[in-house]
mmCIF file of C-alpha atoms in Angstrom:
data_model
loop_
_atom_site.group_PDB
_atom_site.id
_atom_site.type_symbol
_atom_site.label_atom_id
_atom_site.label_comp_id
_atom_site.label_asym_id
_atom_site.label_seq_id
_atom_site.Cartn_x
_atom_site.Cartn_y
_atom_site.Cartn_z
ATOM 1 C CA VAL A 22 -0.899 22.354 -10.483
ATOM 2 C CA PRO A 23 1.094 21.058 -7.535
ATOM 3 C CA ARG A 24 -0.827 19.367 -4.764
ATOM 4 C CA LEU A 25 -0.487 20.822 -1.281
ATOM 5 C CA GLN A 26 -0.904 19.202 2.089
ATOM 6 C CA PRO A 27 -3.471 20.846 4.398
ATOM 7 C CA VAL A 28 -1.752 23.045 6.922
ATOM 8 C CA VAL A 29 -4.682 24.196 9.051
ATOM 9 C CA PRO A 30 -5.586 21.444 11.579
ATOM 10 C CA GLU A 31 -9.054 22.878 12.152
ATOM 11 C CA PHE A 32 -10.039 22.076 8.553
ATOM 12 C CA HIS A 33 -8.951 18.418 8.583
ATOM 13 C CA PRO A 34 -12.363 17.033 9.749
ATOM 14 C CA LEU A 35 -14.165 19.304 7.266
ATOM 15 C CA ARG A 36 -11.895 18.173 4.408
ATOM 16 C CA GLN A 37 -12.511 14.492 5.182
ATOM 17 C CA THR A 38 -16.280 14.988 5.511
ATOM 18 C CA LEU A 39 -16.679 16.797 2.193
ATOM 19 C CA ARG A 40 -13.940 14.816 0.355
ATOM 20 C CA ILE A 41 -12.188 18.008 -0.666
ATOM 21 C CA GLU A 42 -8.654 18.231 -1.971
ATOM 22 C CA PRO A 43 -6.360 21.230 -1.491
ATOM 23 C CA ARG A 44 -4.920 22.850 -4.563
ATOM 24 C CA ALA A 45 -3.023 25.957 -5.559
ATOM 25 C CA VAL A 46 -5.160 28.557 -7.273
ATOM 26 C CA HIS A 47 -2.383 29.337 -9.748
ATOM 27 C CA GLN A 48 0.947 27.645 -10.355
ATOM 28 C CA ARG A 49 2.809 30.722 -9.249
ATOM 29 C CA HIS A 50 1.248 30.480 -5.780
ATOM 30 C CA HIS A 51 3.446 29.010 -3.098
ATOM 31 C CA MET A 52 2.923 27.807 0.455
ATOM 32 C CA GLU A 53 5.721 28.423 2.946
ATOM 33 C CA LEU A 54 4.252 28.708 6.405
ATOM 34 C CA HIS A 55 6.671 29.943 9.053
ATOM 35 C CA PRO A 56 5.926 30.090 11.894
ATOM 36 C CA PRO A 57 2.955 27.636 12.289
ATOM 37 C CA LEU A 58 -0.494 29.100 12.872
ATOM 38 C CA LYS A 59 -1.402 29.598 16.510
ATOM 39 C CA GLN A 60 -4.553 31.666 16.129
ATOM 40 C CA PRO A 61 -7.865 30.311 14.710
ATOM 41 C CA PRO A 62 -7.983 30.765 10.923
ATOM 42 C CA VAL A 63 -9.638 33.711 9.229
ATOM 43 C CA ILE A 64 -11.383 32.867 5.957
ATOM 44 C CA ARG A 65 -11.039 35.386 3.138
ATOM 45 C CA PRO A 66 -11.642 35.437 -0.603
ATOM 46 C CA PRO A 67 -8.772 35.234 -3.083
ATOM 47 C CA LEU A 68 -7.448 38.631 -4.038
ATOM 48 C CA HIS A 69 -8.379 38.296 -7.724
ATOM 49 C CA HIS A 70 -12.013 37.701 -6.697
ATOM 50 C CA GLN A 71 -11.908 40.781 -4.519
ATOM 51 C CA ARG A 72 -10.772 42.816 -7.524
ATOM 52 C CA LYS A 73 -13.448 41.230 -9.740
ATOM 53 C CA ALA A 74 -16.169 41.942 -7.184
ATOM 54 C CA ARG A 75 -15.119 45.585 -6.980
ATOM 55 C CA GLN A 76 -15.172 45.918 -10.750
ATOM 56 C CA LEU A 77 -18.655 44.421 -11.149
ATOM 57 C CA ARG A 78 -20.049 45.938 -7.915
ATOM 58 C CA ARG A 79 -21.611 42.657 -6.823
ATOM 59 C CA PRO A 80 -20.382 39.808 -4.622
ATOM 60 C CA LEU A 81 -18.676 36.998 -6.513
ATOM 61 C CA VAL A 82 -16.821 35.323 -3.664
ATOM 62 C CA ASP A 83 -18.080 32.239 -1.930
ATOM 63 C CA VAL A 84 -16.411 32.803 1.445
ATOM 64 C CA GLU A 85 -15.671 36.189 2.878
ATOM 65 C CA ALA A 86 -14.511 37.177 6.351
ATOM 66 C CA GLU A 87 -14.539 40.656 7.762
ATOM 67 C CA GLU A 88 -14.805 42.425 11.058
ATOM 68 C CA VAL A 89 -18.318 43.711 11.670
ATOM 69 C CA LEU A 90 -19.298 45.994 14.509
ATOM 70 C CA LEU A 91 -22.795 45.197 15.752
ATOM 71 C CA GLU A 92 -23.696 48.698 16.810
ATOM 72 C CA ASP A 93 -27.204 48.077 18.091
ATOM 73 C CA GLN A 94 -26.932 44.688 19.819
ATOM 74 C CA LEU A 95 -23.225 44.060 20.492
ATOM 75 C CA ARG A 96 -21.590 47.452 20.753
ATOM 76 C CA ASP A 97 -17.789 47.424 20.742
ATOM 77 C CA VAL A 98 -17.674 43.704 19.860
ATOM 78 C CA ALA A 99 -16.059 42.744 16.555
ATOM 79 C CA LEU A 100 -17.146 39.430 15.004
ATOM 80 C CA PRO A 101 -15.705 37.446 12.095
ATOM 81 C CA ILE A 102 -18.282 36.616 9.449
ATOM 82 C CA ALA A 103 -18.016 33.888 6.834
ATOM 83 C CA ALA A 104 -20.379 34.738 3.970
ATOM 84 C CA LEU A 105 -21.178 32.118 1.325
ATOM 85 C CA GLN A 106 -22.766 32.965 -1.992
ATOM 86 C CA VAL A 107 -24.100 29.707 -3.361
ATOM 87 C CA ASP A 108 -25.309 30.881 -6.755
ATOM 88 C CA GLY A 109 -23.055 31.270 -9.774
ATOM 89 C CA LEU A 110 -20.826 28.573 -8.345
ATOM 90 C CA GLU A 111 -19.291 27.801 -11.701
ATOM 91 C CA GLU A 112 -17.403 31.098 -11.395
ATOM 92 C CA LEU A 113 -16.072 30.353 -7.925
ATOM 93 C CA ILE A 114 -12.861 28.652 -6.917
ATOM 94 C CA GLY A 115 -13.620 27.593 -3.348
ATOM 95 C CA LEU A 116 -12.406 28.278 0.163
ATOM 96 C CA HIS A 117 -9.227 30.240 0.521
ATOM 97 C CA GLN A 118 -7.144 30.529 3.652
ATOM 98 C CA ASP A 119 -5.183 33.692 4.388
ATOM 99 C CA VAL A 120 -1.947 32.888 6.172
ATOM 100 C CA PRO A 121 -0.051 35.721 7.890
ATOM 101 C CA GLY A 122 3.587 35.732 6.890
ATOM 102 C CA ALA A 123 6.564 36.710 9.006
ATOM 103 C CA THR A 124 5.956 40.360 8.183
ATOM 104 C CA GLY A 125 2.335 40.145 9.300
ATOM 105 C CA ARG A 126 1.148 40.982 5.778
ATOM 106 C CA VAL A 127 -0.819 38.736 3.431
ATOM 107 C CA ASP A 128 0.050 38.513 -0.251
ATOM 108 C CA GLU A 129 -1.560 36.626 -3.121
ATOM 109 C CA GLY A 130 0.999 33.838 -2.880
ATOM 110 C CA GLN A 131 -0.170 32.853 0.575
ATOM 111 C CA LEU A 132 -3.516 31.271 -0.287
ATOM 112 C CA LEU A 133 -4.707 27.728 0.216
ATOM 113 C CA GLY A 134 -7.486 26.771 -2.223
ATOM 114 C CA ILE A 135 -9.936 23.966 -1.434
ATOM 115 C CA GLU A 136 -11.688 22.358 -4.376
ATOM 116 C CA LEU A 137 -14.896 20.360 -4.611
ATOM 117 C CA PRO A 138 -13.989 18.223 -7.643
ATOM 118 C CA GLY A 139 -16.374 16.610 -10.113
ATOM 119 C CA ARG A 140 -19.519 18.523 -9.106
ATOM 120 C CA ASP A 141 -21.971 20.469 -11.205
ATOM 121 C CA GLY A 142 -23.630 23.723 -10.151
ATOM 122 C CA ARG A 143 -26.647 22.125 -8.506
ATOM 123 C CA GLU A 144 -24.575 19.665 -6.479
ATOM 124 C CA LEU A 145 -22.188 22.406 -5.430
ATOM 125 C CA ARG A 146 -25.120 24.439 -4.127
ATOM 126 C CA VAL A 147 -26.096 21.567 -1.837
ATOM 127 C CA ASP A 148 -22.463 20.982 -0.843
ATOM 128 C CA LEU A 149 -21.963 24.583 0.193
ATOM 129 C CA VAL A 150 -25.188 24.707 2.203
ATOM 130 C CA GLY A 151 -23.864 21.618 4.005
ATOM 131 C CA LEU A 152 -20.639 23.523 4.543
ATOM 132 C CA LEU A 153 -22.716 26.324 6.033
ATOM 133 C CA GLY A 154 -23.809 23.939 8.787
ATOM 134 C CA GLU A 155 -20.236 22.720 9.344
ATOM 135 C CA LEU A 156 -18.887 26.255 9.684
ATOM 136 C CA GLY A 157 -21.755 27.067 12.043
ATOM 137 C CA ALA A 158 -20.674 24.291 14.417
ATOM 138 C CA THR A 159 -17.107 25.464 15.011
ATOM 139 C CA TRP A 160 -18.125 27.275 18.203
ATOM 140 C CA SER A 161 -19.024 23.996 19.948
ATOM 141 C CA ARG A 162 -16.464 21.716 18.281
ATOM 142 C CA TRP A 163 -13.325 23.834 18.259
ATOM 143 C CA GLY A 164 -14.145 26.698 20.625
ATOM 144 C CA GLN A 165 -14.002 29.316 17.847
ATOM 145 C CA ALA A 166 -17.241 30.820 16.563
ATOM 146 C CA LEU A 167 -17.705 31.684 12.911
ATOM 147 C CA PHE A 168 -20.761 33.530 11.634
ATOM 148 C CA PRO A 169 -21.640 31.874 8.296
ATOM 149 C CA ILE A 170 -24.129 33.555 5.962
ATOM 150 C CA GLY A 171 -25.343 31.699 2.862
ATOM 151 C CA VAL A 172 -27.185 33.433 0.010
ATOM 152 C CA LEU A 173 -29.171 31.693 -2.725
ATOM 153 C CA TYR A 174 -32.305 32.067 -4.839
ATOM 154 C CA ASP A 175 -35.315 31.576 -2.594
ATOM 155 C CA PRO A 176 -36.821 28.974 -4.999
ATOM 156 C CA PHE A 177 -33.787 26.787 -4.211
ATOM 157 C CA ILE A 178 -34.391 26.812 -0.437
ATOM 158 C CA GLU A 179 -36.303 23.543 -0.743
ATOM 159 C CA ARG A 180 -33.372 21.904 -2.536
ATOM 160 C CA ALA A 181 -30.932 23.109 0.114
ATOM 161 C CA LEU A 182 -33.187 22.421 3.090
ATOM 162 C CA GLU A 183 -32.106 18.850 3.812
ATOM 163 C CA PRO A 184 -28.364 19.465 4.355
ATOM 164 C CA TRP A 185 -29.017 22.750 6.139
ATOM 165 C CA SER A 186 -31.579 21.134 8.442
ATOM 166 C CA PHE A 187 -29.138 18.314 9.215
ATOM 167 C CA GLY A 188 -26.533 20.951 10.080
ATOM 168 C CA ILE A 189 -28.943 22.660 12.479
ATOM 169 C CA TYR A 190 -29.781 19.301 14.058
ATOM 170 C CA ALA A 191 -26.054 18.688 14.580
ATOM 171 C CA GLY A 192 -25.629 22.005 16.384
ATOM 172 C CA GLY A 193 -24.662 24.260 13.485
ATOM 173 C CA GLN A 194 -25.821 27.861 13.739
ATOM 174 C CA SER A 195 -25.859 29.921 10.543
ATOM 175 C CA ILE A 196 -27.876 32.426 8.529
ATOM 176 C CA LEU A 197 -29.509 31.430 5.238
ATOM 177 C CA VAL A 198 -30.748 34.225 2.962
ATOM 178 C CA GLY A 199 -33.233 33.502 0.176
ATOM 179 C CA THR A 200 -33.484 36.213 -2.482
ATOM 180 C CA PRO A 201 -35.271 37.067 -4.748
ATOM 181 C CA THR A 202 -38.491 35.651 -3.327
ATOM 182 C CA GLY A 203 -42.040 34.849 -4.330
ATOM 183 C CA VAL A 204 -43.220 35.844 -7.804
ATOM 184 C CA THR A 205 -40.575 38.568 -8.106
ATOM 185 C CA LEU A 206 -38.790 36.144 -10.446
ATOM 186 C CA ALA A 207 -41.850 35.855 -12.697
ATOM 187 C CA ALA A 208 -39.900 37.223 -15.646
ATOM 188 C CA GLU A 209 -37.801 34.026 -15.608
ATOM 189 C CA GLY A 210 -40.796 31.701 -15.823
ATOM 190 C CA GLY A 211 -43.992 30.766 -14.068
ATOM 191 C CA ALA A 212 -42.403 27.876 -12.153
ATOM 192 C CA HIS A 213 -39.403 29.936 -11.028
ATOM 193 C CA GLN A 214 -40.995 31.246 -7.863
ATOM 194 C CA SER A 215 -41.078 30.345 -4.179
ATOM 195 C CA ILE A 216 -44.544 29.613 -2.811
ATOM 196 C CA THR A 217 -43.931 27.403 0.219
ATOM 197 C CA THR A 218 -40.745 28.902 1.676
ATOM 198 C CA PRO A 219 -42.598 31.153 4.186
ATOM 199 C CA SER A 220 -44.113 28.066 5.813
ATOM 200 C CA ILE A 221 -40.745 26.266 5.669
ATOM 201 C CA GLY A 222 -39.266 29.090 7.697
ATOM 202 C CA LEU A 223 -42.162 28.949 10.134
ATOM 203 C CA GLU A 224 -41.891 25.191 10.635
ATOM 204 C CA GLN A 225 -38.108 24.530 10.592
ATOM 205 C CA PRO A 226 -36.869 23.634 14.117
ATOM 206 C CA GLY A 227 -33.811 25.396 15.466
ATOM 207 C CA CYS A 228 -34.341 28.345 13.141
ATOM 208 C CA VAL A 229 -36.063 31.741 13.299
ATOM 209 C CA SER A 230 -37.387 33.107 10.003
ATOM 210 C CA TYR A 231 -37.810 36.751 9.000
ATOM 211 C CA GLU A 232 -39.120 38.624 5.970
ATOM 212 C CA PRO A 233 -38.334 42.336 6.355
ATOM 213 C CA ALA A 234 -39.961 44.978 4.184
ATOM 214 C CA PHE A 235 -37.578 47.931 4.572
ATOM 215 C CA ALA A 236 -33.820 48.453 4.576
ATOM 216 C CA VAL A 237 -33.637 49.488 8.221
ATOM 217 C CA GLU A 238 -35.456 46.285 9.159
ATOM 218 C CA VAL A 239 -32.851 44.245 7.290
ATOM 219 C CA GLU A 240 -30.145 45.980 9.327
ATOM 220 C CA TRP A 241 -31.858 45.417 12.681
ATOM 221 C CA ILE A 242 -32.812 41.825 11.922
ATOM 222 C CA LEU A 243 -29.416 40.815 10.520
ATOM 223 C CA LEU A 244 -27.582 42.253 13.525
ATOM 224 C CA HIS A 245 -29.948 40.439 15.861
ATOM 225 C CA CYS A 246 -29.524 37.164 13.961
ATOM 226 C CA LEU A 247 -25.731 37.507 14.155
ATOM 227 C CA SER A 248 -26.002 37.979 17.911
ATOM 228 C CA GLN A 249 -27.751 34.584 18.145
ATOM 229 C CA LEU A 250 -24.901 32.629 16.508
ATOM 230 C CA GLY A 251 -22.113 30.745 18.255
ATOM 231 C CA ARG A 252 -23.788 30.380 21.667
ATOM 232 C CA PRO A 253 -25.426 27.507 23.580
ATOM 233 C CA ASP A 254 -28.825 29.215 23.621
ATOM 234 C CA GLY A 255 -28.524 30.522 20.052
ATOM 235 C CA SER A 256 -30.242 29.554 16.819
ATOM 236 C CA SER A 257 -29.979 29.693 13.052
ATOM 237 C CA SER A 258 -31.941 32.223 11.013
ATOM 238 C CA TYR A 259 -33.595 32.315 7.604
ATOM 239 C CA LEU A 260 -34.107 35.683 5.920
ATOM 240 C CA ARG A 261 -36.523 35.846 2.993
ATOM 241 C CA LEU A 262 -35.632 38.993 1.066
ATOM 242 C CA SER A 263 -37.279 40.594 -1.946
ATOM 243 C CA THR A 264 -35.469 42.579 -4.642
ATOM 244 C CA ARG A 265 -38.557 44.658 -5.362
ATOM 245 C CA PRO A 266 -38.045 48.402 -4.693
ATOM 246 C CA VAL A 267 -40.109 49.719 -1.766
ATOM 247 C CA LYS A 268 -40.596 53.361 -0.752
ATOM 248 C CA GLN A 269 -38.655 53.592 2.494
ATOM 249 C CA GLU A 270 -40.732 56.463 3.871
ATOM 250 C CA LEU A 271 -43.682 54.082 4.290
ATOM 251 C CA THR A 272 -42.044 52.602 7.363
ATOM 252 C CA GLY A 273 -42.475 55.811 9.382
ATOM 253 C CA ILE A 274 -39.484 55.270 11.673
ATOM 254 C CA PRO A 275 -39.919 57.522 14.755
ATOM 255 C CA SER A 276 -37.297 60.220 15.279
ATOM 256 C CA ASP A 277 -37.477 60.009 19.072
ATOM 257 C CA PRO A 278 -34.723 57.630 20.332
ATOM 258 C CA ALA A 279 -37.001 55.807 22.772
ATOM 259 C CA ALA A 280 -39.749 55.356 20.169
ATOM 260 C CA ARG A 281 -37.172 54.232 17.598
ATOM 261 C CA GLU A 282 -35.824 51.593 19.999
ATOM 262 C CA ARG A 283 -39.375 50.422 20.661
ATOM 263 C CA ARG A 284 -39.892 50.007 16.913
ATOM 264 C CA ARG A 285 -36.618 48.055 16.606
ATOM 265 C CA LEU A 286 -37.705 45.637 19.330
ATOM 266 C CA GLN A 287 -41.063 45.152 17.608
ATOM 267 C CA VAL A 288 -39.369 44.446 14.275
ATOM 268 C CA ILE A 289 -37.164 41.816 15.921
ATOM 269 C CA ALA A 290 -40.163 40.339 17.770
ATOM 270 C CA GLY A 291 -42.194 39.890 14.580
ATOM 271 C CA ALA A 292 -44.541 42.798 13.766
ATOM 272 C CA TYR A 293 -45.371 46.482 14.134
ATOM 273 C CA THR A 294 -48.151 48.887 13.148
ATOM 274 C CA VAL A 295 -47.544 50.976 10.023
ATOM 275 C CA ARG A 296 -50.905 52.804 9.970
ATOM 276 C CA HIS A 297 -52.597 53.228 13.333
ATOM 277 C CA CYS A 298 -56.343 53.624 13.889
ATOM 278 C CA ALA A 299 -58.009 54.233 17.247
ATOM 279 C CA ALA A 300 -61.098 52.310 16.117
ATOM 280 C CA PRO A 301 -60.213 50.335 12.968
ATOM 281 C CA GLN A 302 -62.968 48.707 10.945
ATOM 282 C CA VAL A 303 -60.507 46.354 9.262
ATOM 283 C CA CYS A 304 -56.899 45.338 9.839
ATOM 284 C CA ILE A 305 -54.657 44.715 6.810
ATOM 285 C CA VAL A 306 -51.659 42.551 7.648
ATOM 286 C CA ALA A 307 -48.864 42.422 5.072
ATOM 287 C CA VAL A 308 -45.495 40.678 4.914
ATOM 288 C CA GLY A 309 -42.393 42.027 3.198
ATOM 289 C CA ALA A 310 -42.626 44.077 0.016
ATOM 290 C CA LEU A 311 -46.435 43.752 -0.158
ATOM 291 C CA VAL A 312 -46.689 46.429 2.524
ATOM 292 C CA THR A 313 -46.738 48.776 -0.503
ATOM 293 C CA GLU A 314 -50.058 47.330 -1.724
ATOM 294 C CA ALA A 315 -51.406 47.207 1.844
ATOM 295 C CA ALA A 316 -50.726 50.912 2.414
ATOM 296 C CA ALA A 317 -52.268 51.821 -0.955
ATOM 297 C CA ALA A 318 -55.361 49.758 -0.115
ATOM 298 C CA ALA A 319 -55.702 51.540 3.247
ATOM 299 C CA ASP A 320 -55.626 54.923 1.477
ATOM 300 C CA ARG A 321 -58.375 53.864 -0.922
ATOM 301 C CA LEU A 322 -60.476 52.468 1.904
ATOM 302 C CA ALA A 323 -60.089 55.763 3.789
ATOM 303 C CA ASP A 324 -61.578 57.531 0.756
ATOM 304 C CA MET A 325 -64.621 55.270 1.252
ATOM 305 C CA ASP A 326 -64.774 56.161 4.984
ATOM 306 C CA VAL A 327 -63.509 52.709 6.020
ATOM 307 C CA ALA A 328 -60.850 52.986 8.720
ATOM 308 C CA ALA A 329 -58.098 50.478 7.962
ATOM 309 C CA GLU A 330 -55.147 49.722 10.195
ATOM 310 C CA VAL A 331 -52.003 48.354 8.502
ATOM 311 C CA VAL A 332 -49.648 45.944 10.257
ATOM 312 C CA CYS A 333 -46.291 44.916 8.833
ATOM 313 C CA VAL A 334 -45.279 41.392 9.862
ATOM 314 C CA THR A 335 -41.537 40.751 9.868
ATOM 315 C CA SER A 336 -41.703 37.205 11.275
ATOM 316 C CA PRO A 337 -44.789 34.987 10.970
ATOM 317 C CA ASP A 338 -42.638 32.422 12.774
ATOM 318 C CA LEU A 339 -42.234 34.451 15.981
ATOM 319 C CA LEU A 340 -45.885 35.559 16.009
ATOM 320 C CA TYR A 341 -46.985 31.920 15.808
ATOM 321 C CA ARG A 342 -44.672 31.035 18.692
ATOM 322 C CA ALA A 343 -46.146 33.894 20.725
ATOM 323 C CA LEU A 344 -49.696 32.688 20.024
ATOM 324 C CA GLN A 345 -48.791 29.128 21.002
ATOM 325 C CA ALA A 346 -47.282 30.428 24.236
ATOM 326 C CA ARG A 347 -50.382 32.504 25.004
ATOM 327 C CA ASN A 348 -52.433 29.316 24.583
ATOM 328 C CA GLY A 349 -50.155 27.490 27.017
ATOM 329 C CA LEU A 350 -48.653 25.198 24.378
ATOM 330 C CA SER A 351 -45.053 26.447 24.427
ATOM 331 C CA GLU A 352 -42.741 28.942 26.081
ATOM 332 C CA ALA A 353 -42.094 32.215 24.256
ATOM 333 C CA PRO A 354 -42.600 35.961 24.840
ATOM 334 C CA THR A 355 -46.166 37.103 24.118
ATOM 335 C CA TRP A 356 -45.910 40.882 24.581
ATOM 336 C CA ILE A 357 -45.778 41.520 20.845
ATOM 337 C CA LEU A 358 -49.360 40.253 20.445
ATOM 338 C CA ASP A 359 -50.610 42.714 23.072
ATOM 339 C CA GLN A 360 -48.835 45.654 21.423
ATOM 340 C CA VAL A 361 -49.693 44.990 17.784
ATOM 341 C CA PHE A 362 -53.011 43.099 18.061
ATOM 342 C CA PRO A 363 -54.658 44.465 21.251
ATOM 343 C CA ALA A 364 -58.105 43.058 21.971
ATOM 344 C CA GLU A 365 -59.660 46.522 22.286
ATOM 345 C CA ARG A 366 -58.820 47.288 18.630
ATOM 346 C CA ALA A 367 -59.747 43.887 17.228
ATOM 347 C CA ALA A 368 -61.255 44.098 13.751
ATOM 348 C CA PRO A 369 -61.847 41.821 10.762
ATOM 349 C CA MET A 370 -58.495 40.942 9.223
ATOM 350 C CA VAL A 371 -57.070 40.661 5.702
ATOM 351 C CA THR A 372 -53.651 39.040 5.397
ATOM 352 C CA VAL A 373 -51.477 39.192 2.284
ATOM 353 C CA LEU A 374 -48.001 37.934 1.367
ATOM 354 C CA ASP A 375 -45.985 36.881 -1.659
ATOM 355 C CA GLY A 376 -46.217 33.237 -0.648
ATOM 356 C CA HIS A 377 -48.796 30.637 0.292
ATOM 357 C CA PRO A 378 -51.770 32.296 2.067
ATOM 358 C CA HIS A 379 -52.061 29.647 4.788
ATOM 359 C CA THR A 380 -48.868 31.060 6.358
ATOM 360 C CA LEU A 381 -50.843 33.851 8.061
ATOM 361 C CA THR A 382 -54.277 32.300 8.566
ATOM 362 C CA TYR A 383 -53.629 31.771 12.285
ATOM 363 C CA LEU A 384 -53.447 35.531 12.915
ATOM 364 C CA ALA A 385 -57.243 35.895 12.829
ATOM 365 C CA THR A 386 -57.459 33.534 15.807
ATOM 366 C CA ILE A 387 -55.525 35.931 18.067
ATOM 367 C CA ASN A 388 -58.727 37.861 18.768
ATOM 368 C CA GLN A 389 -61.161 35.459 17.054
ATOM 369 C CA VAL A 390 -62.086 37.816 14.209
ATOM 370 C CA ARG A 391 -63.220 37.189 10.634
ATOM 371 C CA GLY A 392 -60.311 36.734 8.275
ATOM 372 C CA LYS A 393 -59.478 36.786 4.553
ATOM 373 C CA SER A 394 -56.129 35.325 3.467
ATOM 374 C CA LEU A 395 -54.506 36.401 0.195
ATOM 375 C CA GLY A 396 -51.378 34.867 -1.272
ATOM 376 C CA VAL A 397 -49.847 32.712 -3.993
ATOM 377 C CA SER A 398 -51.116 29.146 -4.262
ATOM 378 C CA THR A 399 -50.720 28.263 -7.954
ATOM 379 C CA PHE A 400 -47.920 28.214 -10.504
ATOM 380 C CA GLY A 401 -47.543 31.630 -12.059
ATOM 381 C CA GLN A 402 -47.159 33.257 -15.423
ATOM 382 C CA VAL A 403 -44.405 35.278 -17.061
ATOM 383 C CA GLY A 404 -45.175 38.990 -16.982
ATOM 384 C CA ASP A 405 -44.557 42.342 -15.350
ATOM 385 C CA LEU A 406 -44.912 42.447 -11.583
ATOM 386 C CA ASP A 407 -48.235 44.340 -11.524
ATOM 387 C CA SER A 408 -49.833 41.823 -13.899
ATOM 388 C CA VAL A 409 -48.467 38.860 -11.944
ATOM 389 C CA TYR A 410 -49.704 40.311 -8.634
ATOM 390 C CA ARG A 411 -53.150 40.797 -10.194
ATOM 391 C CA TYR A 412 -53.087 37.222 -11.559
ATOM 392 C CA HIS A 413 -52.456 35.824 -8.068
ATOM 393 C CA GLY A 414 -54.897 38.182 -6.352
ATOM 394 C CA ILE A 415 -52.371 40.012 -4.177
ATOM 395 C CA ASP A 416 -52.591 43.461 -5.806
ATOM 396 C CA THR A 417 -54.197 46.559 -4.310
ATOM 397 C CA ASP A 418 -57.594 45.962 -5.955
ATOM 398 C CA ASN A 419 -57.903 42.493 -4.460
ATOM 399 C CA ILE A 420 -56.880 43.720 -1.005
ATOM 400 C CA VAL A 421 -59.555 46.423 -1.132
ATOM 401 C CA ARG A 422 -62.216 43.909 -2.228
ATOM 402 C CA ALA A 423 -61.195 41.449 0.521
ATOM 403 C CA ALA A 424 -61.309 44.223 3.125
ATOM 404 C CA LEU A 425 -64.812 45.318 2.085
ATOM 405 C CA ASP A 426 -65.968 41.692 2.172
ATOM 406 C CA ALA A 427 -64.485 41.247 5.645
ATOM 407 C CA VAL A 428 -66.182 44.387 6.952
ATOM 408 C CA GLY A 429 -69.481 43.204 5.462
#
């Protein structure tokens, strides 16, 4: 395979930092660049990966750029997005640079491949998360913002945290997606689960973490996170996503435009009420896919004449910041606490998530109520999801018992 000299000046520092060598993807590929590039580069996957992804109906490319219209937050503004999939790296070739020819069209012969030689899958995962930080810093270094999105198994967030955190410290702004999460991966082994990642997201500086429960929340949150990239007052984001199916009708999205916009703002701010009670006897707070068990527990409690309010938390991180600000310890908006946890409806609280229970223990201090915290704190077992939830005490039965104990 003939060696090629880099032709895009913007990638020279990145190539030296990561010790990457350019190469042709296939021998038949050629590189004749006339005229020289004047516009910032657009990163796209190789065409054969695009075809393979379409055939298998799942993303196989490591870097993808496309124009995305942010309809809710940035209407009429098109943004280039660089999306990195950092699992299955053995199948991937690397970065590829589309170069417009004289005709303005791009063909398969006009691709520059960048290789990370001599690395195994685990090392490549760390390398590409480091690349995520480098791509997220182009807005301040070269005056051209990219919007990098990295996707990996949530259990590997801890392995990737160090290079990603260094990138954030250096000014990189990117989005890291961990999926599947929690004990959803129980079928692959009891140790193949993510217990501490919710608290990592809460504690990582320069980053806002989210764990949406419904598809519309993913849309709203992702668009908002994209709007925070490539700007002096922006930040990185970490999305913890579950692959567990959830009944979308549970979210109860209002049909009225004003009420729908209010719900969107609450989702972005960290929480909203799924089941409202004028005088609740207990408040069940759930994160992510466990809103299913929380809603089922509220129905069973209603059959026992116990009024249970259900709150869906989309960002424990932002709620903690709001509480710290209310206590005069930081600066952050606090309105979300007044809307979702008003003092006049304060009730004993049960919190539940597919992660370590201490992540939500602070919520009971908002109104100084009794609290029960359910979550995953031990290594798991292989089994079906219902059995694994029961093993860790985060199923519907355990939520009902905790709620009755909290009510007294």
